[in-house]
CSV table of C-alpha atoms in Angstrom, one decimal:
chain,number,residue,atom,x,y,z
A,1,UNK,CA,5.9,-42.6,-4.1
A,2,UNK,CA,6.8,-38.8,-3.8
A,3,UNK,CA,4.4,-36.8,-1.4
A,4,UNK,CA,3.0,-33.3,-2.5
A,5,UNK,CA,2.9,-31.5,1.2
A,6,UNK,CA,0.5,-28.8,-0.3
A,7,UNK,CA,-1.9,-31.3,-1.9
A,8,UNK,CA,-1.9,-33.1,1.5
A,9,UNK,CA,-3.2,-29.9,3.4
A,10,UNK,CA,-5.6,-29.0,0.6
A,11,UNK,CA,-3.4,-26.0,-0.8
A,12,UNK,CA,-3.5,-26.1,-4.3
A,13,UNK,CA,-2.5,-23.6,-6.3
A,14,UNK,CA,-4.7,-23.0,-9.4
A,15,UNK,CA,-3.7,-24.1,-12.5
A,16,UNK,CA,-1.6,-22.0,-14.4
A,17,UNK,CA,-2.6,-20.9,-18.3
A,18,UNK,CA,-1.1,-23.1,-21.5
A,19,UNK,CA,2.2,-22.0,-23.2
A,20,UNK,CA,0.8,-20.0,-26.3
A,21,UNK,CA,2.3,-19.1,-29.7
A,22,UNK,CA,1.8,-15.4,-30.7
A,23,UNK,CA,-0.5,-16.7,-33.7
A,24,UNK,CA,-2.4,-18.0,-31.2
A,25,UNK,CA,-1.9,-14.8,-29.2
A,26,UNK,CA,-3.0,-12.8,-32.2
A,27,UNK,CA,-6.3,-15.5,-33.5
A,28,UNK,CA,-8.4,-15.1,-29.8
A,29,UNK,CA,-8.7,-11.3,-30.2
A,30,UNK,CA,-8.0,-10.4,-26.9
A,31,UNK,CA,-10.4,-8.0,-25.8
A,32,UNK,CA,-9.5,-4.8,-23.9
A,33,UNK,CA,-11.6,-4.5,-20.6
A,34,UNK,CA,-13.5,-1.5,-20.0
A,35,UNK,CA,-11.8,1.7,-19.6
A,36,UNK,CA,-12.6,3.6,-16.1
A,37,UNK,CA,-11.0,6.7,-17.3
A,38,UNK,CA,-10.8,6.9,-20.9
A,39,UNK,CA,-7.4,7.1,-22.1
A,40,UNK,CA,-5.6,6.2,-19.0
A,41,UNK,CA,-7.1,3.4,-16.6
A,42,UNK,CA,-9.0,0.2,-17.7
A,43,UNK,CA,-10.2,-2.1,-15.2
A,44,UNK,CA,-7.6,-4.9,-14.3
A,45,UNK,CA,-5.0,-1.9,-14.0
A,46,UNK,CA,-3.0,0.2,-11.3
A,47,UNK,CA,-2.3,3.5,-11.4
A,48,UNK,CA,-0.2,5.5,-9.1
A,49,UNK,CA,-0.7,9.0,-8.1
A,50,UNK,CA,2.7,10.7,-6.7
A,51,UNK,CA,3.5,14.3,-5.4
A,52,UNK,CA,5.1,15.8,-2.6
A,53,UNK,CA,4.0,15.8,0.8
A,54,UNK,CA,0.7,18.4,1.0
A,55,UNK,CA,0.3,18.4,-2.8
A,56,UNK,CA,-3.2,17.6,-2.1
A,57,UNK,CA,-3.1,13.6,-3.1
A,58,UNK,CA,-5.9,12.9,-1.2
A,59,UNK,CA,-8.1,15.9,-2.7
A,60,UNK,CA,-7.0,14.4,-6.2
A,61,UNK,CA,-8.0,10.9,-5.4
A,62,UNK,CA,-11.8,12.3,-3.4
A,63,UNK,CA,-12.4,13.9,-6.8
A,64,UNK,CA,-11.6,11.0,-8.7
A,65,UNK,CA,-13.7,8.9,-7.0
A,66,UNK,CA,-16.6,11.3,-7.4
A,67,UNK,CA,-15.7,11.9,-10.8
A,68,UNK,CA,-15.8,8.2,-11.4
A,69,UNK,CA,-18.7,7.0,-9.3
A,70,UNK,CA,-21.1,10.0,-11.0
A,71,UNK,CA,-19.4,9.0,-14.2
A,72,UNK,CA,-18.2,12.9,-14.8
A,73,UNK,CA,-15.0,14.1,-16.0
A,74,UNK,CA,-12.1,14.1,-13.9
A,75,UNK,CA,-9.0,16.3,-15.2
A,76,UNK,CA,-10.5,16.6,-18.3
A,77,UNK,CA,-10.7,13.0,-19.1
A,78,UNK,CA,-14.3,11.5,-19.7
A,79,UNK,CA,-14.9,8.9,-16.8
A,80,UNK,CA,-17.5,5.8,-17.4
A,81,UNK,CA,-19.5,5.8,-14.2
A,82,UNK,CA,-18.8,2.6,-11.6
A,83,UNK,CA,-18.8,1.9,-8.3
A,84,UNK,CA,-15.7,3.4,-6.4
A,85,UNK,CA,-14.6,1.8,-2.8
A,86,UNK,CA,-12.1,4.3,-1.5
A,87,UNK,CA,-9.6,2.8,1.4
A,88,UNK,CA,-9.6,6.1,3.5
A,89,UNK,CA,-6.6,5.2,5.8
A,90,UNK,CA,-5.6,8.8,7.2
A,91,UNK,CA,-8.2,11.0,7.4
A,92,UNK,CA,-10.8,11.6,10.1
A,93,UNK,CA,-14.3,10.3,9.5
A,94,UNK,CA,-15.6,14.0,9.9
A,95,UNK,CA,-12.6,15.6,8.2
A,96,UNK,CA,-13.5,13.5,4.7
A,97,UNK,CA,-16.9,13.8,5.1
A,98,UNK,CA,-16.4,17.9,5.0
A,99,UNK,CA,-14.5,17.0,1.8
A,100,UNK,CA,-16.9,15.2,-0.2
A,101,UNK,CA,-19.4,18.0,1.0
A,102,UNK,CA,-16.5,20.7,-0.4
A,103,UNK,CA,-16.5,18.6,-3.8
A,104,UNK,CA,-20.4,18.1,-4.4
A,105,UNK,CA,-20.4,21.8,-4.1
A,106,UNK,CA,-17.8,22.6,-6.2
A,107,UNK,CA,-18.8,20.1,-8.9
A,108,UNK,CA,-22.8,20.7,-9.3
A,109,UNK,CA,-22.4,18.4,-12.4
A,110,UNK,CA,-21.7,15.3,-9.9
A,111,UNK,CA,-25.0,15.5,-7.9
A,112,UNK,CA,-26.4,13.5,-6.7
A,113,UNK,CA,-23.6,11.8,-5.6
A,114,UNK,CA,-26.1,8.6,-5.1
A,115,UNK,CA,-24.7,5.5,-3.4
A,116,UNK,CA,-21.6,4.8,-6.0
A,117,UNK,CA,-18.8,5.9,-3.9
A,118,UNK,CA,-18.0,3.9,-0.7
A,119,UNK,CA,-16.0,4.5,1.7
A,120,UNK,CA,-13.8,1.8,4.2
A,121,UNK,CA,-12.6,4.2,6.7
A,122,UNK,CA,-9.4,2.6,8.2
A,123,UNK,CA,-7.8,5.3,9.9
A,124,UNK,CA,-5.8,3.5,13.3
A,125,UNK,CA,-7.0,0.4,11.7
A,126,UNK,CA,-4.0,-0.1,9.6
A,127,UNK,CA,-3.3,-3.5,9.2
A,128,UNK,CA,-0.7,-5.3,6.2
A,129,UNK,CA,-2.8,-6.0,3.3
A,130,UNK,CA,-2.6,-9.8,3.6
A,131,UNK,CA,-5.0,-9.3,6.6
A,132,UNK,CA,-7.4,-6.4,5.2
A,133,UNK,CA,-7.5,-8.5,1.5
A,134,UNK,CA,-10.3,-11.2,2.1
A,135,UNK,CA,-12.7,-8.9,4.0
A,136,UNK,CA,-12.2,-6.4,1.6
A,137,UNK,CA,-13.1,-9.1,-1.4
A,138,UNK,CA,-16.0,-10.1,0.5
A,139,UNK,CA,-17.3,-6.8,0.6
A,140,UNK,CA,-16.4,-6.0,-3.0
A,141,UNK,CA,-18.5,-9.0,-4.3
A,142,UNK,CA,-21.4,-7.9,-3.2
A,143,UNK,CA,-21.0,-4.3,-4.7
A,144,UNK,CA,-19.7,-4.8,-8.5
A,145,UNK,CA,-16.8,-2.2,-7.3
A,146,UNK,CA,-14.8,-1.4,-10.9
A,147,UNK,CA,-12.5,1.1,-9.0
A,148,UNK,CA,-10.6,0.5,-5.6
A,149,UNK,CA,-8.6,3.7,-4.2
A,150,UNK,CA,-6.3,3.5,-1.6
A,151,UNK,CA,-5.0,6.4,0.4
A,152,UNK,CA,-2.0,6.5,1.3
A,153,UNK,CA,-0.3,3.2,0.3
A,154,UNK,CA,2.5,3.0,2.8
A,155,UNK,CA,-0.3,2.3,5.6
A,156,UNK,CA,-0.9,-1.5,4.4
A,157,UNK,CA,2.7,-2.2,4.8
A,158,UNK,CA,2.7,-2.2,9.2
A,159,UNK,CA,5.9,-3.7,10.2
A,160,UNK,CA,7.6,-3.9,6.8
A,161,UNK,CA,10.0,-0.6,5.5
A,162,UNK,CA,8.8,1.0,2.2
A,163,UNK,CA,12.7,1.2,1.0
A,164,UNK,CA,12.6,-2.7,1.1
A,165,UNK,CA,12.9,-4.2,-2.1
A,166,UNK,CA,11.4,-7.6,-0.5
A,167,UNK,CA,8.4,-5.6,1.5
A,168,UNK,CA,7.2,-3.2,-1.4
A,169,UNK,CA,7.1,-6.8,-3.4
A,170,UNK,CA,5.0,-8.4,-1.5
A,171,UNK,CA,2.5,-5.1,-1.2
A,172,UNK,CA,2.4,-5.3,-4.8
A,173,UNK,CA,1.9,-9.1,-5.3
A,174,UNK,CA,-1.3,-8.5,-3.1
A,175,UNK,CA,-2.7,-5.5,-5.0
A,176,UNK,CA,-2.2,-7.7,-8.0
A,177,UNK,CA,-4.1,-10.8,-6.2
A,178,UNK,CA,-7.3,-7.9,-5.1
A,179,UNK,CA,-7.4,-6.8,-8.8
A,180,UNK,CA,-7.5,-10.4,-9.8
A,181,UNK,CA,-9.9,-11.5,-7.5
A,182,UNK,CA,-12.3,-8.3,-7.8
A,183,UNK,CA,-11.5,-7.5,-11.5
A,184,UNK,CA,-11.4,-3.8,-10.6
A,185,UNK,CA,-8.9,-0.6,-11.4
A,186,UNK,CA,-6.8,0.2,-8.3
A,187,UNK,CA,-5.3,3.8,-7.5
A,188,UNK,CA,-3.1,4.6,-4.7
A,189,UNK,CA,-1.7,7.4,-3.3
A,190,UNK,CA,1.9,7.6,-2.4
A,191,UNK,CA,4.5,10.3,-1.7
A,192,UNK,CA,7.6,11.4,-3.2
A,193,UNK,CA,10.9,11.7,-1.5
A,194,UNK,CA,12.1,15.0,0.0
A,195,UNK,CA,13.5,17.5,-1.8
A,196,UNK,CA,14.2,18.9,-5.2
A,197,UNK,CA,12.2,16.1,-7.8
A,198,UNK,CA,12.8,18.4,-10.6
A,199,UNK,CA,15.7,16.7,-12.0
A,200,UNK,CA,14.4,13.2,-11.4
A,201,UNK,CA,12.5,10.8,-13.8
A,202,UNK,CA,9.4,10.0,-13.0
A,203,UNK,CA,9.8,6.7,-11.8
A,204,UNK,CA,12.2,7.8,-9.6
A,205,UNK,CA,11.0,10.1,-7.6
A,206,UNK,CA,8.8,8.5,-5.4
A,207,UNK,CA,10.1,7.6,-1.9
A,208,UNK,CA,11.5,4.1,-0.8
A,209,UNK,CA,11.8,1.0,-2.8
A,210,UNK,CA,12.1,1.6,-6.6
A,211,UNK,CA,9.3,-1.4,-6.9
A,212,UNK,CA,6.5,1.3,-6.0
A,213,UNK,CA,6.6,2.5,-10.1
A,214,UNK,CA,8.7,-0.5,-11.5
């Protein structure tokens, strides 16, 4: 009798969905998930914000966190208020506090910010996403978070190269599992390669493996 090691260890993966016909798919009338940013981002989807070094990516994401948390516009696009969790991998506590205060002063329509924007300050404590995900999932489950922002993404690749298709593929798989488990949208920041990016396609501008964009 064949032995299933996974079953013996109690590590049985969840069943896969059944194969369906196109007619069955259309007849089921799948409903799009709620939009976080109208016309741009749904819950359960991933968005990458890329840019050159020092191009204000962190400021953009902090502004997004405040806008979505309060249901105000972001870059002219309407948002739908939902709790936001920002994984701050780089800025000090005093620095990110000062930036959030500056954004709140510049955007009076977002005040009071309230308790919807959540921060997980991990500067100096960066680990691979594999280790952080269980702790994050436990906390998110209690908060009903609809948007997770990671800044910057390479800080979750401890011990791996961002130029490795294998390493980046594992990271993206972890992001998908986090998105699936939480039901939230995920936005992360990634930097461009050095030099002039004007002649490159958008998906080729980001540093490291092409898996980040593709």
